[in-house]
């Protein structure tokens, strides 16, 4: 099939450190991601708009920041009245589909805020047998919600397991849905039944469907790995030797000048109750991060194994594009929703720690003949920019409600940059954990609502973010300048739903 307007294939992982890909790190084997990088452009300064799942995933499909689309934290939902990019594609006669993880809605709903991704409908297989959308601008969805062996397993993935003859699928998942709780690093589930295989198979079925009908498409293949828990089937569990992986470590005393929650993660039994709010629920990462280095090395080996397994199935999707003759007319983007800590700065879980490890993400884009091959770009990217850029590439008008930037000229190598800063939001609690980070080419500043503390790093002189300059008198003028830049960025990102069409 040939077409004047390209297709869009978005492939995402989950909680994926920017350096845990082969094209950045020879310790990790990702031949298929390396293939996309070789045939496209690597963006070395791509960022998430929020370091947790729901807010960033909602930003991907709305082209707006969490503070604008409203799904500001885990446990919230993207309200159904929000405009999504899938609607724009459908209005332009594109087919739209999402296979894998959505996480636009929480695991529990209420009468006021119902959730299709919540119990008990999550595991009502009769419902999912008949439901394939529409869902947030995707006319076809095939969904799951569990990371590795979580008890949240259900939806279309559980149906697929049964269709494949895996009648004992509950034996591979945790109670109360499953029958076991003692799976540790090695997941006994046969690879053929792993959700990576399901995502690749169902994504390829959509590609075949669209190719047969000669239809343009926006298709999102949304993988769950390498989000912990660290668990992968044979032989991927032994692909990496823990004795040969690099284990990141904390620099002694590096948290001395950081906000108190950084320091408390290095205590054995920290009390984070001062940050707890009635409406806030769980606080991710606000716990002890103390760990044994040898055990962490074993976790990293599994983390890399999860990535390599996922890469295999990404390769099957890329091969299907080639087989169907779609590769030349399809923009392929690989990225993730946010980063991860596995020892960096002494941290081992995501949270309100806006280091590059958490907010910078891997990102590559391929479009033969349009996006330069074998290129690396230092142009700043954020996932808020995905929707307007994808629409622009397909010749579809970008809604004025979107506050992301059109990066198409940057992707095509026609201009050096489309933005000079990044904003990362994190309102994990209504008031006590409400922070924003501003990043420009050299500096990064993080401010906290209602707090006198913060972070300021010189990424050029201190790329490891070891020396917090927030309280350094010699950098007081720089801090004031960056706070003003953050304010200007906040003013600049306000949406303008319509132009002024009259004087009054």
Tab-separated table of C-alpha atoms in Angstrom:
chain	number	residue	atom	x	y	z
A	1	UNK	CA	0.000	0.000	0.000
A	2	UNK	CA	1.213	3.520	-0.723
A	3	UNK	CA	-0.288	6.703	0.578
A	4	UNK	CA	0.501	10.393	0.583
A	5	UNK	CA	-0.095	10.625	4.301
A	6	UNK	CA	1.939	8.345	6.582
A	7	UNK	CA	0.719	5.900	9.174
A	8	UNK	CA	1.747	6.288	12.816
A	9	UNK	CA	3.024	3.333	14.844
A	10	UNK	CA	3.798	4.293	18.442
A	11	UNK	CA	5.657	1.644	20.443
A	12	UNK	CA	6.151	2.245	24.161
A	13	UNK	CA	7.722	0.467	27.097
A	14	UNK	CA	7.005	1.233	30.754
A	15	UNK	CA	9.381	2.671	33.378
A	16	UNK	CA	12.410	2.384	31.116
A	17	UNK	CA	15.682	4.121	32.011
A	18	UNK	CA	17.021	6.153	29.093
A	19	UNK	CA	20.338	4.318	29.191
A	20	UNK	CA	18.895	0.782	29.231
A	21	UNK	CA	18.915	0.388	25.435
A	22	UNK	CA	21.613	-1.059	23.244
A	23	UNK	CA	22.188	2.043	21.151
A	24	UNK	CA	23.181	3.885	24.348
A	25	UNK	CA	24.602	1.076	26.454
A	26	UNK	CA	26.494	-1.980	25.151
A	27	UNK	CA	25.567	-3.918	28.289
A	28	UNK	CA	21.961	-4.160	27.038
A	29	UNK	CA	21.067	-6.217	23.977
A	30	UNK	CA	18.279	-4.578	21.954
A	31	UNK	CA	18.977	-5.338	18.284
A	32	UNK	CA	15.534	-4.230	17.136
A	33	UNK	CA	15.538	-0.933	18.979
A	34	UNK	CA	19.059	-0.459	17.639
A	35	UNK	CA	17.613	-1.106	14.180
A	36	UNK	CA	15.107	1.733	14.604
A	37	UNK	CA	17.943	3.957	15.829
A	38	UNK	CA	20.125	2.984	12.882
A	39	UNK	CA	17.316	3.666	10.405
A	40	UNK	CA	16.040	6.784	12.151
A	41	UNK	CA	16.973	9.537	14.601
A	42	UNK	CA	17.798	9.155	18.294
A	43	UNK	CA	16.657	12.015	20.509
A	44	UNK	CA	19.110	12.281	23.380
A	45	UNK	CA	17.132	14.894	25.314
A	46	UNK	CA	13.613	13.529	25.438
A	47	UNK	CA	11.587	13.925	28.626
A	48	UNK	CA	8.317	12.844	30.178
A	49	UNK	CA	5.826	15.493	31.395
A	50	UNK	CA	5.304	13.545	34.627
A	51	UNK	CA	7.323	10.652	36.121
A	52	UNK	CA	4.303	8.368	36.610
A	53	UNK	CA	2.062	6.401	34.259
A	54	UNK	CA	-1.438	7.900	34.061
A	55	UNK	CA	-0.443	11.585	33.804
A	56	UNK	CA	2.123	10.996	31.067
A	57	UNK	CA	-0.023	8.551	29.101
A	58	UNK	CA	-2.881	11.044	29.160
A	59	UNK	CA	-0.471	13.727	27.933
A	60	UNK	CA	0.568	11.514	25.013
A	61	UNK	CA	-2.988	11.348	23.688
A	62	UNK	CA	-4.144	14.881	24.601
A	63	UNK	CA	-1.071	16.934	23.700
A	64	UNK	CA	-1.505	18.793	27.001
A	65	UNK	CA	0.165	18.797	30.409
A	66	UNK	CA	-1.279	16.912	33.408
A	67	UNK	CA	-2.256	20.232	35.026
A	68	UNK	CA	-4.337	20.868	31.889
A	69	UNK	CA	-5.906	17.493	31.091
A	70	UNK	CA	-6.667	16.818	34.761
A	71	UNK	CA	-5.268	13.292	35.234
A	72	UNK	CA	-2.615	14.780	37.490
A	73	UNK	CA	-1.588	11.699	39.498
A	74	UNK	CA	-1.859	7.956	39.788
A	75	UNK	CA	-5.302	7.082	41.091
A	76	UNK	CA	-6.984	9.754	38.965
A	77	UNK	CA	-8.509	9.304	35.516
A	78	UNK	CA	-8.507	11.156	32.241
A	79	UNK	CA	-12.057	12.474	32.140
A	80	UNK	CA	-13.990	11.253	29.140
A	81	UNK	CA	-14.791	14.756	27.895
A	82	UNK	CA	-11.116	15.517	27.199
A	83	UNK	CA	-10.139	15.836	23.555
A	84	UNK	CA	-7.697	13.178	22.319
A	85	UNK	CA	-5.512	12.832	19.263
A	86	UNK	CA	-7.332	9.682	18.208
A	87	UNK	CA	-10.439	11.755	17.522
A	88	UNK	CA	-8.439	13.943	15.130
A	89	UNK	CA	-7.075	10.909	13.330
A	90	UNK	CA	-10.521	9.354	12.996
A	91	UNK	CA	-11.955	12.588	11.593
A	92	UNK	CA	-9.167	12.444	8.992
A	93	UNK	CA	-10.222	8.895	7.985
A	94	UNK	CA	-7.508	7.124	9.940
A	95	UNK	CA	-8.171	3.916	11.859
A	96	UNK	CA	-7.055	4.034	15.503
A	97	UNK	CA	-6.122	1.229	17.900
A	98	UNK	CA	-4.356	0.606	21.209
A	99	UNK	CA	-2.949	-2.807	22.089
A	100	UNK	CA	-1.582	-3.426	25.593
A	101	UNK	CA	-1.434	-0.992	28.501
A	102	UNK	CA	-3.734	2.021	28.650
A	103	UNK	CA	-3.789	3.100	32.335
A	104	UNK	CA	-5.943	6.146	31.584
A	105	UNK	CA	-8.173	5.138	34.512
A	106	UNK	CA	-7.519	3.864	38.067
A	107	UNK	CA	-7.882	0.377	39.496
A	108	UNK	CA	-10.856	1.464	41.584
A	109	UNK	CA	-13.809	3.558	40.499
A	110	UNK	CA	-16.648	5.366	42.235
A	111	UNK	CA	-20.178	6.278	41.223
A	112	UNK	CA	-18.941	9.768	40.370
A	113	UNK	CA	-15.721	8.591	38.716
A	114	UNK	CA	-16.324	5.141	37.220
A	115	UNK	CA	-13.410	3.250	35.699
A	116	UNK	CA	-13.360	0.585	33.000
A	117	UNK	CA	-9.908	-0.398	34.242
A	118	UNK	CA	-11.177	-1.086	37.770
A	119	UNK	CA	-12.399	-4.083	39.698
A	120	UNK	CA	-14.734	-5.908	39.164
A	121	UNK	CA	-15.144	-5.099	35.449
A	122	UNK	CA	-11.383	-5.513	35.025
A	123	UNK	CA	-11.883	-9.275	35.322
A	124	UNK	CA	-15.355	-9.623	33.798
A	125	UNK	CA	-14.203	-11.591	30.772
A	126	UNK	CA	-17.714	-11.711	29.318
A	127	UNK	CA	-17.647	-7.917	29.165
A	128	UNK	CA	-14.234	-7.818	27.479
A	129	UNK	CA	-15.260	-10.476	24.996
A	130	UNK	CA	-17.658	-7.937	23.523
A	131	UNK	CA	-15.876	-4.652	24.248
A	132	UNK	CA	-13.197	-3.306	21.917
A	133	UNK	CA	-13.957	0.415	22.116
A	134	UNK	CA	-14.358	3.222	21.557
A	135	UNK	CA	-11.984	4.283	24.316
A	136	UNK	CA	-10.385	7.749	24.409
A	137	UNK	CA	-10.228	8.124	20.656
A	138	UNK	CA	-9.227	4.540	19.945
A	139	UNK	CA	-11.912	2.777	17.970
A	140	UNK	CA	-10.304	-0.606	18.727
A	141	UNK	CA	-8.613	-1.604	21.979
A	142	UNK	CA	-7.223	-4.838	23.375
A	143	UNK	CA	-6.171	-4.170	26.948
A	144	UNK	CA	-4.465	-5.597	30.015
A	145	UNK	CA	-3.493	-4.015	33.294
A	146	UNK	CA	-1.023	-6.286	35.084
A	147	UNK	CA	2.714	-5.765	35.328
A	148	UNK	CA	4.311	-9.218	35.282
A	149	UNK	CA	2.391	-11.539	37.652
A	150	UNK	CA	0.142	-8.934	39.308
A	151	UNK	CA	-3.323	-10.048	40.358
A	152	UNK	CA	-4.768	-7.333	38.092
A	153	UNK	CA	-4.548	-9.760	35.165
A	154	UNK	CA	-7.755	-9.887	33.134
A	155	UNK	CA	-9.340	-8.042	30.212
A	156	UNK	CA	-8.359	-9.066	26.684
A	157	UNK	CA	-5.061	-10.628	27.753
A	158	UNK	CA	-6.794	-13.228	29.942
A	159	UNK	CA	-9.191	-13.990	27.082
A	160	UNK	CA	-6.235	-14.510	24.757
A	161	UNK	CA	-4.567	-16.864	27.237
A	162	UNK	CA	-7.689	-19.007	27.278
A	163	UNK	CA	-7.997	-18.909	23.499
A	164	UNK	CA	-4.387	-20.103	23.282
A	165	UNK	CA	-5.199	-23.111	25.423
A	166	UNK	CA	-3.515	-21.827	28.574
A	167	UNK	CA	-6.312	-23.114	30.805
A	168	UNK	CA	-4.101	-22.935	33.911
A	169	UNK	CA	-3.171	-19.271	33.414
A	170	UNK	CA	-4.057	-18.464	37.027
A	171	UNK	CA	-1.089	-20.564	38.131
A	172	UNK	CA	1.242	-17.839	36.826
A	173	UNK	CA	-0.315	-14.901	38.686
A	174	UNK	CA	-0.581	-13.695	42.246
A	175	UNK	CA	-3.493	-14.233	44.567
A	176	UNK	CA	-6.367	-13.580	44.871
A	177	UNK	CA	-6.797	-13.773	41.080
A	178	UNK	CA	-4.055	-16.335	40.652
A	179	UNK	CA	-2.801	-19.253	42.680
A	180	UNK	CA	0.748	-18.305	43.636
A	181	UNK	CA	2.669	-15.531	45.362
A	182	UNK	CA	6.206	-16.901	45.381
A	183	UNK	CA	7.502	-16.134	41.866
A	184	UNK	CA	10.840	-14.394	42.206
A	185	UNK	CA	12.932	-13.176	39.238
A	186	UNK	CA	12.117	-16.290	37.188
A	187	UNK	CA	8.547	-16.298	35.874
A	188	UNK	CA	7.422	-19.885	35.124
A	189	UNK	CA	4.964	-18.709	32.466
A	190	UNK	CA	5.995	-20.077	29.037
A	191	UNK	CA	7.235	-17.315	26.757
A	192	UNK	CA	4.481	-18.135	24.260
A	193	UNK	CA	1.946	-16.932	26.848
A	194	UNK	CA	3.845	-13.826	27.945
A	195	UNK	CA	2.042	-10.550	27.324
A	196	UNK	CA	4.855	-9.431	25.003
A	197	UNK	CA	3.840	-12.249	22.658
A	198	UNK	CA	0.193	-11.202	22.993
A	199	UNK	CA	0.918	-7.548	22.203
A	200	UNK	CA	3.020	-8.409	19.146
A	201	UNK	CA	0.502	-10.917	17.809
A	202	UNK	CA	-2.486	-8.618	18.231
A	203	UNK	CA	-0.605	-5.563	16.916
A	204	UNK	CA	0.348	-7.557	13.830
A	205	UNK	CA	-3.259	-8.667	13.386
A	206	UNK	CA	-4.284	-5.007	13.304
A	207	UNK	CA	-1.554	-4.244	10.780
A	208	UNK	CA	-2.780	-7.062	8.553
A	209	UNK	CA	-6.344	-5.780	8.888
A	210	UNK	CA	-5.368	-2.260	7.900
A	211	UNK	CA	-3.164	-3.437	5.028
A	212	UNK	CA	-5.956	-5.588	3.634
A	213	UNK	CA	-8.330	-2.627	3.639
A	214	UNK	CA	-5.628	-0.192	2.456
A	215	UNK	CA	-6.460	1.998	5.439
A	216	UNK	CA	-4.235	4.556	7.130
A	217	UNK	CA	-3.787	4.053	10.839
A	218	UNK	CA	-2.607	5.385	14.177
A	219	UNK	CA	-1.664	2.289	16.163
A	220	UNK	CA	-0.186	2.209	19.658
A	221	UNK	CA	1.612	-0.979	20.777
A	222	UNK	CA	1.932	-0.407	24.509
A	223	UNK	CA	4.254	-2.837	26.312
A	224	UNK	CA	4.312	-3.336	30.106
A	225	UNK	CA	7.977	-4.117	30.673
A	226	UNK	CA	10.489	-3.426	32.122
A	227	UNK	CA	8.277	-2.062	34.922
A	228	UNK	CA	9.025	-4.030	38.134
A	229	UNK	CA	8.505	-6.430	39.704
A	230	UNK	CA	11.630	-7.955	38.199
A	231	UNK	CA	10.284	-11.119	36.621
A	232	UNK	CA	10.931	-12.745	33.261
A	233	UNK	CA	10.516	-16.263	31.801
A	234	UNK	CA	13.285	-18.593	30.697
A	235	UNK	CA	15.750	-18.232	29.005
A	236	UNK	CA	15.714	-14.446	29.469
A	237	UNK	CA	16.164	-14.828	33.236
A	238	UNK	CA	19.758	-15.975	32.690
A	239	UNK	CA	20.655	-13.871	29.639
A	240	UNK	CA	22.622	-11.392	31.774
A	241	UNK	CA	25.220	-12.239	34.397
A	242	UNK	CA	24.703	-10.174	37.577
A	243	UNK	CA	28.466	-10.140	38.012
A	244	UNK	CA	28.875	-8.307	34.702
A	245	UNK	CA	26.252	-5.573	34.956
A	246	UNK	CA	27.082	-2.085	36.152
A	247	UNK	CA	25.349	-1.298	39.438
A	248	UNK	CA	24.793	2.462	39.897
A	249	UNK	CA	25.575	3.793	43.356
A	250	UNK	CA	24.991	6.842	45.517
A	251	UNK	CA	27.811	9.338	45.921
A	252	UNK	CA	28.612	9.740	49.639
A	253	UNK	CA	26.855	12.709	51.234
A	254	UNK	CA	25.160	13.718	47.974
A	255	UNK	CA	21.768	14.115	49.663
A	256	UNK	CA	23.076	16.427	52.392
A	257	UNK	CA	21.899	19.545	50.563
A	258	UNK	CA	18.814	17.929	49.009
A	259	UNK	CA	15.214	18.240	50.263
A	260	UNK	CA	14.487	16.029	53.285
A	261	UNK	CA	12.615	13.292	51.415
A	262	UNK	CA	15.786	12.428	49.492
A	263	UNK	CA	17.747	11.998	52.705
A	264	UNK	CA	15.000	9.950	54.344
A	265	UNK	CA	15.095	7.310	51.594
A	266	UNK	CA	18.518	6.350	52.928
A	267	UNK	CA	17.138	5.520	56.386
A	268	UNK	CA	16.054	2.040	57.421
A	269	UNK	CA	12.608	3.014	58.680
A	270	UNK	CA	11.732	6.567	57.578
A	271	UNK	CA	8.522	8.267	58.683
A	272	UNK	CA	6.909	10.001	55.717
A	273	UNK	CA	3.597	10.651	57.469
A	274	UNK	CA	4.137	14.417	57.202
A	275	UNK	CA	3.532	14.127	53.453
A	276	UNK	CA	0.404	11.997	53.735
A	277	UNK	CA	-2.964	13.577	52.896
A	278	UNK	CA	-6.480	12.133	53.173
A	279	UNK	CA	-7.072	12.468	49.428
A	280	UNK	CA	-3.546	11.493	48.474
A	281	UNK	CA	-3.492	7.698	48.871
A	282	UNK	CA	-0.168	5.883	48.364
A	283	UNK	CA	3.048	7.851	47.915
A	284	UNK	CA	5.286	6.107	45.411
A	285	UNK	CA	8.931	6.013	46.424
A	286	UNK	CA	8.413	7.447	49.902
A	287	UNK	CA	9.984	4.546	51.747
A	288	UNK	CA	13.419	3.195	52.523
A	289	UNK	CA	15.566	2.650	49.437
A	290	UNK	CA	18.362	0.877	51.273
A	291	UNK	CA	19.412	-2.229	49.380
A	292	UNK	CA	22.000	-4.921	49.039
A	293	UNK	CA	24.276	-4.329	46.063
A	294	UNK	CA	24.543	-8.002	45.102
A	295	UNK	CA	20.783	-8.464	45.174
A	296	UNK	CA	20.324	-5.290	43.141
A	297	UNK	CA	22.751	-6.650	40.531
A	298	UNK	CA	20.494	-9.687	40.186
A	299	UNK	CA	17.493	-7.367	39.746
A	300	UNK	CA	19.303	-5.369	37.068
A	301	UNK	CA	20.118	-8.580	35.193
A	302	UNK	CA	16.399	-9.401	35.157
A	303	UNK	CA	15.500	-5.806	34.199
A	304	UNK	CA	17.776	-6.112	31.185
A	305	UNK	CA	16.319	-9.526	30.387
A	306	UNK	CA	12.814	-8.019	30.377
A	307	UNK	CA	14.011	-5.358	27.948
A	308	UNK	CA	15.641	-7.886	25.619
A	309	UNK	CA	12.522	-10.066	25.613
A	310	UNK	CA	10.381	-7.049	24.752
A	311	UNK	CA	12.854	-6.106	22.030
A	312	UNK	CA	12.359	-9.518	20.405
A	313	UNK	CA	8.635	-8.891	20.036
A	314	UNK	CA	9.143	-5.319	18.877
A	315	UNK	CA	11.216	-6.933	16.153
A	316	UNK	CA	8.254	-9.087	15.142
A	317	UNK	CA	6.176	-5.936	14.695
A	318	UNK	CA	8.892	-4.281	12.610
A	319	UNK	CA	9.170	-7.428	10.494
A	320	UNK	CA	5.412	-7.393	9.915
A	321	UNK	CA	5.617	-3.817	8.658
A	322	UNK	CA	8.231	-4.958	6.153
A	323	UNK	CA	6.257	-8.045	5.157
A	324	UNK	CA	3.125	-5.993	4.469
A	325	UNK	CA	4.991	-3.304	2.560
A	326	UNK	CA	4.054	-0.667	5.133
A	327	UNK	CA	7.480	0.358	6.418
A	328	UNK	CA	8.104	3.143	3.899
A	329	UNK	CA	4.781	4.827	4.688
A	330	UNK	CA	4.842	4.403	8.481
A	331	UNK	CA	6.387	6.678	11.091
A	332	UNK	CA	7.667	4.447	13.890
A	333	UNK	CA	8.275	6.070	17.269
A	334	UNK	CA	9.701	4.180	20.215
A	335	UNK	CA	9.701	5.724	23.676
A	336	UNK	CA	8.522	5.098	27.233
A	337	UNK	CA	6.297	6.824	29.779
A	338	UNK	CA	9.027	7.670	32.322
A	339	UNK	CA	12.379	6.549	33.648
A	340	UNK	CA	13.499	4.325	36.494
A	341	UNK	CA	16.008	4.082	39.332
A	342	UNK	CA	18.047	0.939	39.918
A	343	UNK	CA	20.672	2.245	42.297
A	344	UNK	CA	21.156	5.721	40.838
A	345	UNK	CA	21.571	8.207	43.714
A	346	UNK	CA	20.860	5.311	46.091
A	347	UNK	CA	17.278	5.059	44.791
A	348	UNK	CA	15.462	1.924	43.648
A	349	UNK	CA	11.910	3.080	42.887
A	350	UNK	CA	10.138	5.943	41.136
A	351	UNK	CA	8.970	8.933	43.129
A	352	UNK	CA	9.301	12.669	43.583
A	353	UNK	CA	12.988	12.628	42.645
A	354	UNK	CA	13.365	14.487	39.351
A	355	UNK	CA	16.828	13.314	38.407
A	356	UNK	CA	17.508	12.692	34.723
A	357	UNK	CA	17.229	8.979	35.511
A	358	UNK	CA	13.547	9.525	36.260
A	359	UNK	CA	12.440	12.230	33.825
A	360	UNK	CA	14.656	11.695	30.777
A	361	UNK	CA	13.504	8.898	28.473
A	362	UNK	CA	14.688	6.888	25.473
A	363	UNK	CA	13.158	8.071	22.188
A	364	UNK	CA	13.788	7.200	18.547
A	365	UNK	CA	11.780	8.002	15.410
A	366	UNK	CA	11.976	6.418	11.953
A	367	UNK	CA	10.344	7.489	8.681
A	368	UNK	CA	12.330	6.387	5.630
A	369	UNK	CA	13.195	9.285	3.362
A	370	UNK	CA	11.832	11.889	5.780
A	371	UNK	CA	13.533	11.420	9.179
A	372	UNK	CA	17.334	11.246	8.773
A	373	UNK	CA	18.808	7.806	9.357
A	374	UNK	CA	21.658	7.183	11.776
A	375	UNK	CA	21.371	10.632	13.333
A	376	UNK	CA	21.439	11.754	16.958
A	377	UNK	CA	19.689	14.952	17.946
A	378	UNK	CA	20.170	17.049	21.079
A	379	UNK	CA	16.891	18.894	20.444
A	380	UNK	CA	14.638	18.903	23.481
A	381	UNK	CA	11.574	16.665	23.171
A	382	UNK	CA	8.674	15.998	25.522
A	383	UNK	CA	5.840	13.514	25.182
A	384	UNK	CA	3.393	16.434	25.281
A	385	UNK	CA	4.700	17.156	21.778
A	386	UNK	CA	3.813	13.735	20.380
A	387	UNK	CA	0.189	14.466	19.449
A	388	UNK	CA	0.743	17.758	17.594
A	389	UNK	CA	3.819	16.370	15.840
A	390	UNK	CA	2.048	13.196	14.711
A	391	UNK	CA	-0.902	15.194	13.399
A	392	UNK	CA	1.385	17.616	11.604
A	393	UNK	CA	3.275	14.755	9.947
A	394	UNK	CA	-0.021	13.424	8.609
A	395	UNK	CA	-1.204	16.793	7.311
A	396	UNK	CA	-3.961	17.045	9.910
A	397	UNK	CA	-4.758	20.360	11.569
A	398	UNK	CA	-3.503	20.554	15.149
A	399	UNK	CA	-6.262	21.580	17.592
A	400	UNK	CA	-5.642	24.881	19.336
A	401	UNK	CA	-6.349	23.155	22.646
A	402	UNK	CA	-3.068	21.243	22.397
A	403	UNK	CA	-0.205	22.930	24.213
A	404	UNK	CA	2.577	20.682	22.951
A	405	UNK	CA	4.950	21.884	20.235
A	406	UNK	CA	5.006	20.640	16.653
A	407	UNK	CA	8.433	18.981	16.351
A	408	UNK	CA	8.076	17.755	12.745
A	409	UNK	CA	10.758	20.063	11.315
A	410	UNK	CA	13.144	18.914	14.051
A	411	UNK	CA	12.354	15.260	13.411
A	412	UNK	CA	13.039	15.795	9.714
A	413	UNK	CA	16.352	17.492	10.440
A	414	UNK	CA	15.211	20.774	8.890
A	415	UNK	CA	15.723	22.845	12.044
A	416	UNK	CA	17.818	22.448	15.162
A	417	UNK	CA	15.128	22.871	17.784
A	418	UNK	CA	11.463	23.659	18.356
A	419	UNK	CA	11.664	24.428	22.093
A	420	UNK	CA	14.298	25.737	24.502
A	421	UNK	CA	12.995	24.192	27.713
A	422	UNK	CA	11.153	21.271	29.286
A	423	UNK	CA	8.539	21.302	32.044
A	424	UNK	CA	7.964	18.262	34.247
A	425	UNK	CA	4.991	18.277	36.589
A	426	UNK	CA	4.385	16.019	39.582
A	427	UNK	CA	1.344	16.601	41.772
A	428	UNK	CA	1.475	13.237	43.495
A	429	UNK	CA	-0.370	14.622	46.529
A	430	UNK	CA	-2.821	17.529	46.434
A	431	UNK	CA	-0.513	19.886	48.357
A	432	UNK	CA	2.391	18.153	50.129
A	433	UNK	CA	3.893	16.558	47.009
A	434	UNK	CA	3.334	19.157	44.332
A	435	UNK	CA	6.491	20.014	42.388
A	436	UNK	CA	7.554	21.281	38.992
A	437	UNK	CA	10.866	21.073	37.186
A	438	UNK	CA	12.199	23.397	34.509
A	439	UNK	CA	15.061	22.178	32.309
A	440	UNK	CA	16.929	24.186	29.695
A	441	UNK	CA	20.039	23.331	27.711
A	442	UNK	CA	22.283	23.621	30.756
A	443	UNK	CA	20.332	23.971	33.995
A	444	UNK	CA	17.567	22.230	35.885
A	445	UNK	CA	15.512	23.703	38.725
A	446	UNK	CA	12.780	22.035	40.796
A	447	UNK	CA	10.374	23.982	42.998
A	448	UNK	CA	7.927	22.595	45.553
A	449	UNK	CA	4.547	24.063	46.390
A	450	UNK	CA	4.575	25.562	49.881
A	451	UNK	CA	8.185	24.594	50.540
A	452	UNK	CA	11.364	26.655	50.887
A	453	UNK	CA	13.589	23.836	49.645
A	454	UNK	CA	14.267	22.801	46.064
A	455	UNK	CA	16.922	21.617	43.644
A	456	UNK	CA	19.186	23.367	41.168
A	457	UNK	CA	21.699	21.460	39.054
A	458	UNK	CA	24.212	22.527	36.440
A	459	UNK	CA	23.892	19.659	33.956
A	460	UNK	CA	26.974	20.781	32.057
A	461	UNK	CA	29.377	20.940	34.998
A	462	UNK	CA	27.584	18.317	37.084
A	463	UNK	CA	25.864	15.833	34.709
A	464	UNK	CA	25.520	13.316	37.539
A	465	UNK	CA	23.398	15.804	39.541
A	466	UNK	CA	25.452	15.375	42.683
A	467	UNK	CA	25.787	19.021	43.810
A	468	UNK	CA	22.485	20.748	44.592
A	469	UNK	CA	23.091	24.498	44.219
A	470	UNK	CA	19.682	25.607	45.574
A	471	UNK	CA	21.072	27.109	48.808
A	472	UNK	CA	24.479	28.084	47.439
A	473	UNK	CA	24.853	31.898	47.858
A	474	UNK	CA	27.117	32.023	44.802
A	475	UNK	CA	24.208	30.793	42.665
A	476	UNK	CA	21.427	32.906	44.174
A	477	UNK	CA	21.209	35.095	41.073
A	478	UNK	CA	21.062	32.043	38.813
A	479	UNK	CA	18.285	30.556	40.965
A	480	UNK	CA	16.237	33.741	40.677
A	481	UNK	CA	16.762	33.776	36.923
A	482	UNK	CA	15.634	30.155	36.579
A	483	UNK	CA	12.580	30.695	38.781
A	484	UNK	CA	11.607	33.537	36.453
A	485	UNK	CA	12.124	31.259	33.441
A	486	UNK	CA	9.876	28.668	35.051
A	487	UNK	CA	7.192	31.310	35.550
A	488	UNK	CA	7.543	32.429	31.942
A	489	UNK	CA	7.257	28.813	30.789
A	490	UNK	CA	4.106	28.366	32.850
A	491	UNK	CA	2.578	31.485	31.278
A	492	UNK	CA	3.626	30.330	27.833
A	493	UNK	CA	1.979	26.932	28.063
A	494	UNK	CA	-1.536	28.229	28.706
A	495	UNK	CA	-3.871	27.034	25.919
A	496	UNK	CA	-5.626	29.488	23.593
A	497	UNK	CA	-8.774	27.640	22.449
A	498	UNK	CA	-9.511	30.255	19.783
A	499	UNK	CA	-7.884	33.349	18.273
A	500	UNK	CA	-9.088	36.867	19.039
A	501	UNK	CA	-11.520	37.530	16.220
A	502	UNK	CA	-12.657	41.026	17.208
A	503	UNK	CA	-11.512	44.046	19.166
A	504	UNK	CA	-14.223	43.478	21.742
